[in-house]
PDB file of C-alpha atoms in Angstrom:
ATOM      1  CA  UNK A   1     101.608 -85.378  -7.571  1.00  0.00           C
ATOM      2  CA  UNK A   2     103.078 -84.675  -4.217  1.00  0.00           C
ATOM      3  CA  UNK A   3     106.647 -84.645  -2.452  1.00  0.00           C
ATOM      4  CA  UNK A   4     107.232 -85.809   1.202  1.00  0.00           C
ATOM      5  CA  UNK A   5     106.766 -82.404   3.595  1.00  0.00           C
ATOM      6  CA  UNK A   6     105.670 -80.682   0.182  1.00  0.00           C
ATOM      7  CA  UNK A   7     101.883 -79.719  -0.501  1.00  0.00           C
ATOM      8  CA  UNK A   8     100.378 -78.438  -3.677  1.00  0.00           C
ATOM      9  CA  UNK A   9     101.304 -74.703  -1.941  1.00  0.00           C
ATOM     10  CA  UNK A  10     105.636 -74.285  -1.197  1.00  0.00           C
ATOM     11  CA  UNK A  11     104.833 -70.727   0.148  1.00  0.00           C
ATOM     12  CA  UNK A  12     105.376 -70.064   3.852  1.00  0.00           C
ATOM     13  CA  UNK A  13     103.683 -66.562   5.064  1.00  0.00           C
ATOM     14  CA  UNK A  14     105.378 -65.788   8.457  1.00  0.00           C
ATOM     15  CA  UNK A  15     103.779 -63.499  10.853  1.00  0.00           C
ATOM     16  CA  UNK A  16     105.663 -60.484  10.200  1.00  0.00           C
ATOM     17  CA  UNK A  17     103.479 -60.770   7.108  1.00  0.00           C
ATOM     18  CA  UNK A  18     106.674 -62.279   4.813  1.00  0.00           C
ATOM     19  CA  UNK A  19     106.951 -64.892   3.279  1.00  0.00           C
ATOM     20  CA  UNK A  20     109.166 -67.517   1.635  1.00  0.00           C
ATOM     21  CA  UNK A  21     108.337 -68.641  -2.092  1.00  0.00           C
ATOM     22  CA  UNK A  22     110.051 -72.051  -2.969  1.00  0.00           C
ATOM     23  CA  UNK A  23     109.893 -71.053  -6.734  1.00  0.00           C
ATOM     24  CA  UNK A  24     110.999 -67.760  -6.189  1.00  0.00           C
ATOM     25  CA  UNK A  25     113.986 -68.576  -4.227  1.00  0.00           C
ATOM     26  CA  UNK A  26     115.317 -71.560  -6.745  1.00  0.00           C
ATOM     27  CA  UNK A  27     115.276 -69.069  -9.706  1.00  0.00           C
ATOM     28  CA  UNK A  28     116.897 -66.025  -7.698  1.00  0.00           C
ATOM     29  CA  UNK A  29     119.489 -68.932  -6.983  1.00  0.00           C
ATOM     30  CA  UNK A  30     119.628 -69.790 -10.730  1.00  0.00           C
ATOM     31  CA  UNK A  31     118.492 -73.708  -9.194  1.00  0.00           C
ATOM     32  CA  UNK A  32     115.083 -73.722 -10.815  1.00  0.00           C
ATOM     33  CA  UNK A  33     116.335 -76.258 -13.070  1.00  0.00           C
ATOM     34  CA  UNK A  34     116.822 -79.146 -10.003  1.00  0.00           C
ATOM     35  CA  UNK A  35     112.988 -78.040  -8.603  1.00  0.00           C
ATOM     36  CA  UNK A  36     111.950 -81.743  -8.964  1.00  0.00           C
ATOM     37  CA  UNK A  37     115.410 -82.872  -6.857  1.00  0.00           C
ATOM     38  CA  UNK A  38     114.816 -80.557  -3.768  1.00  0.00           C
ATOM     39  CA  UNK A  39     110.691 -81.739  -4.054  1.00  0.00           C
ATOM     40  CA  UNK A  40     111.851 -85.372  -4.143  1.00  0.00           C
ATOM     41  CA  UNK A  41     113.464 -85.079  -0.657  1.00  0.00           C
ATOM     42  CA  UNK A  42     110.973 -82.996   0.749  1.00  0.00           C
ATOM     43  CA  UNK A  43     112.730 -79.628   0.636  1.00  0.00           C
ATOM     44  CA  UNK A  44     110.667 -77.045  -0.042  1.00  0.00           C
ATOM     45  CA  UNK A  45     110.242 -75.449   2.812  1.00  0.00           C
ATOM     46  CA  UNK A  46     111.820 -72.577   5.460  1.00  0.00           C
ATOM     47  CA  UNK A  47     112.044 -75.513   7.976  1.00  0.00           C
ATOM     48  CA  UNK A  48     113.232 -77.722   5.606  1.00  0.00           C
ATOM     49  CA  UNK A  49     115.760 -76.089   3.073  1.00  0.00           C
ATOM     50  CA  UNK A  50     118.526 -76.234   5.906  1.00  0.00           C
ATOM     51  CA  UNK A  51     121.593 -78.074   6.469  1.00  0.00           C
ATOM     52  CA  UNK A  52     120.648 -79.618   9.414  1.00  0.00           C
ATOM     53  CA  UNK A  53     117.598 -81.509   7.338  1.00  0.00           C
ATOM     54  CA  UNK A  54     117.830 -85.425   6.614  1.00  0.00           C
ATOM     55  CA  UNK A  55     116.991 -84.731   3.489  1.00  0.00           C
ATOM     56  CA  UNK A  56     119.875 -82.333   3.044  1.00  0.00           C
ATOM     57  CA  UNK A  57     122.842 -84.699   2.781  1.00  0.00           C
ATOM     58  CA  UNK A  58     120.098 -86.905   0.324  1.00  0.00           C
ATOM     59  CA  UNK A  59     119.754 -84.290  -1.973  1.00  0.00           C
ATOM     60  CA  UNK A  60     123.684 -83.447  -2.861  1.00  0.00           C
ATOM     61  CA  UNK A  61     124.271 -87.286  -2.650  1.00  0.00           C
ATOM     62  CA  UNK A  62     121.692 -87.240  -5.569  1.00  0.00           C
ATOM     63  CA  UNK A  63     124.403 -88.736  -8.537  1.00  0.00           C
ATOM     64  CA  UNK A  64     123.643 -85.780 -11.050  1.00  0.00           C
ATOM     65  CA  UNK A  65     124.505 -83.098  -7.937  1.00  0.00           C
ATOM     66  CA  UNK A  66     127.316 -85.261  -7.202  1.00  0.00           C
ATOM     67  CA  UNK A  67     128.830 -85.633 -10.305  1.00  0.00           C
ATOM     68  CA  UNK A  68     128.939 -81.006 -10.986  1.00  0.00           C
ATOM     69  CA  UNK A  69     131.138 -79.549  -7.747  1.00  0.00           C
ATOM     70  CA  UNK A  70     130.172 -76.194  -8.592  1.00  0.00           C
ATOM     71  CA  UNK A  71     126.513 -77.414  -8.585  1.00  0.00           C
ATOM     72  CA  UNK A  72     127.309 -78.247  -5.435  1.00  0.00           C
ATOM     73  CA  UNK A  73     128.971 -74.925  -4.063  1.00  0.00           C
ATOM     74  CA  UNK A  74     125.913 -73.329  -4.872  1.00  0.00           C
ATOM     75  CA  UNK A  75     122.964 -75.388  -3.309  1.00  0.00           C
ATOM     76  CA  UNK A  76     125.330 -75.602  -0.131  1.00  0.00           C
ATOM     77  CA  UNK A  77     125.622 -71.331  -0.342  1.00  0.00           C
ATOM     78  CA  UNK A  78     122.055 -70.773  -1.386  1.00  0.00           C
ATOM     79  CA  UNK A  79     120.804 -73.084   1.921  1.00  0.00           C
ATOM     80  CA  UNK A  80     122.979 -71.813   3.629  1.00  0.00           C
ATOM     81  CA  UNK A  81     122.457 -67.622   3.383  1.00  0.00           C
ATOM     82  CA  UNK A  82     118.464 -68.924   3.798  1.00  0.00           C
ATOM     83  CA  UNK A  83     119.124 -70.822   6.567  1.00  0.00           C
ATOM     84  CA  UNK A  84     121.075 -67.745   7.825  1.00  0.00           C
ATOM     85  CA  UNK A  85     118.044 -65.350   6.683  1.00  0.00           C
ATOM     86  CA  UNK A  86     115.336 -67.626   8.699  1.00  0.00           C
ATOM     87  CA  UNK A  87     117.395 -67.527  12.000  1.00  0.00           C
ATOM     88  CA  UNK A  88     117.586 -63.469  11.859  1.00  0.00           C
ATOM     89  CA  UNK A  89     114.260 -63.673  10.830  1.00  0.00           C
ATOM     90  CA  UNK A  90     113.237 -65.960  13.759  1.00  0.00           C
ATOM     91  CA  UNK A  91     115.376 -63.909  16.322  1.00  0.00           C
ATOM     92  CA  UNK A  92     114.030 -60.791  15.212  1.00  0.00           C
ATOM     93  CA  UNK A  93     110.256 -62.022  15.671  1.00  0.00           C
ATOM     94  CA  UNK A  94     111.493 -63.554  19.197  1.00  0.00           C
ATOM     95  CA  UNK A  95     112.209 -60.347  20.364  1.00  0.00           C
ATOM     96  CA  UNK A  96     109.091 -58.259  18.845  1.00  0.00           C
ATOM     97  CA  UNK A  97     107.120 -60.734  21.059  1.00  0.00           C
ATOM     98  CA  UNK A  98     109.229 -60.349  23.744  1.00  0.00           C
ATOM     99  CA  UNK A  99     108.417 -56.547  23.781  1.00  0.00           C
ATOM    100  CA  UNK A 100     105.282 -57.034  23.485  1.00  0.00           C
ATOM    101  CA  UNK A 101     104.741 -59.178  26.473  1.00  0.00           C
ATOM    102  CA  UNK A 102     106.681 -56.710  28.282  1.00  0.00           C
ATOM    103  CA  UNK A 103     104.557 -53.472  26.903  1.00  0.00           C
ATOM    104  CA  UNK A 104     101.339 -55.822  27.464  1.00  0.00           C
ATOM    105  CA  UNK A 105     103.141 -56.886  31.289  1.00  0.00           C
ATOM    106  CA  UNK A 106     103.959 -53.029  32.208  1.00  0.00           C
ATOM    107  CA  UNK A 107     100.284 -52.064  31.519  1.00  0.00           C
ATOM    108  CA  UNK A 108      98.831 -54.843  33.534  1.00  0.00           C
ATOM    109  CA  UNK A 109     100.485 -53.383  36.260  1.00  0.00           C
ATOM    110  CA  UNK A 110      99.607 -49.612  35.806  1.00  0.00           C
ATOM    111  CA  UNK A 111      95.823 -50.612  35.345  1.00  0.00           C
ATOM    112  CA  UNK A 112      93.443 -49.343  38.152  1.00  0.00           C
ATOM    113  CA  UNK A 113      90.753 -52.335  39.428  1.00  0.00           C
ATOM    114  CA  UNK A 114      87.579 -52.157  41.140  1.00  0.00           C
ATOM    115  CA  UNK A 115      87.440 -54.206  44.131  1.00  0.00           C
ATOM    116  CA  UNK A 116      84.059 -55.283  45.721  1.00  0.00           C
ATOM    117  CA  UNK A 117      82.658 -52.539  46.616  1.00  0.00           C
ATOM    118  CA  UNK A 118      83.442 -50.218  43.152  1.00  0.00           C
ATOM    119  CA  UNK A 119      86.250 -48.450  44.836  1.00  0.00           C
ATOM    120  CA  UNK A 120      89.419 -47.571  42.481  1.00  0.00           C
ATOM    121  CA  UNK A 121      92.590 -48.214  43.515  1.00  0.00           C
ATOM    122  CA  UNK A 122      96.022 -49.327  42.219  1.00  0.00           C
ATOM    123  CA  UNK A 123      97.034 -53.070  41.674  1.00  0.00           C
ATOM    124  CA  UNK A 124     100.175 -53.930  42.765  1.00  0.00           C
ATOM    125  CA  UNK A 125     102.267 -57.236  42.286  1.00  0.00           C
ATOM    126  CA  UNK A 126     103.684 -56.798  45.943  1.00  0.00           C
ATOM    127  CA  UNK A 127     100.698 -55.561  47.768  1.00  0.00           C
ATOM    128  CA  UNK A 128      99.619 -57.379  51.148  1.00  0.00           C
ATOM    129  CA  UNK A 129      95.927 -59.189  49.958  1.00  0.00           C
TER     130      UNK A 129
END
């Protein structure tokens, strides 16, 4: 059976080659026995497993979880830690992309260009046409 945002594969792959494995995350945080609840609430991807997710409060309001304050704390910590790691990863990737773009811009600014007569000249952004 498929739940809300959860397809058959709940593994997110990032451009840096790392990936998020939902089941491994549950196991690492000793939450695997609550997998069905996470799936039911559509919380199986990096974007969905968040304290900002509209499903987060619903998950914590589940009677089984609500009756166990230690479990609420465990889930809150696991979600918070994942969210922090995800934000850090997104920031690192954004920084890497920004650096790459600056490098490419620098390279294209420094490239000599050919004019219509085949003469080489350096391209300058502030040069008159």
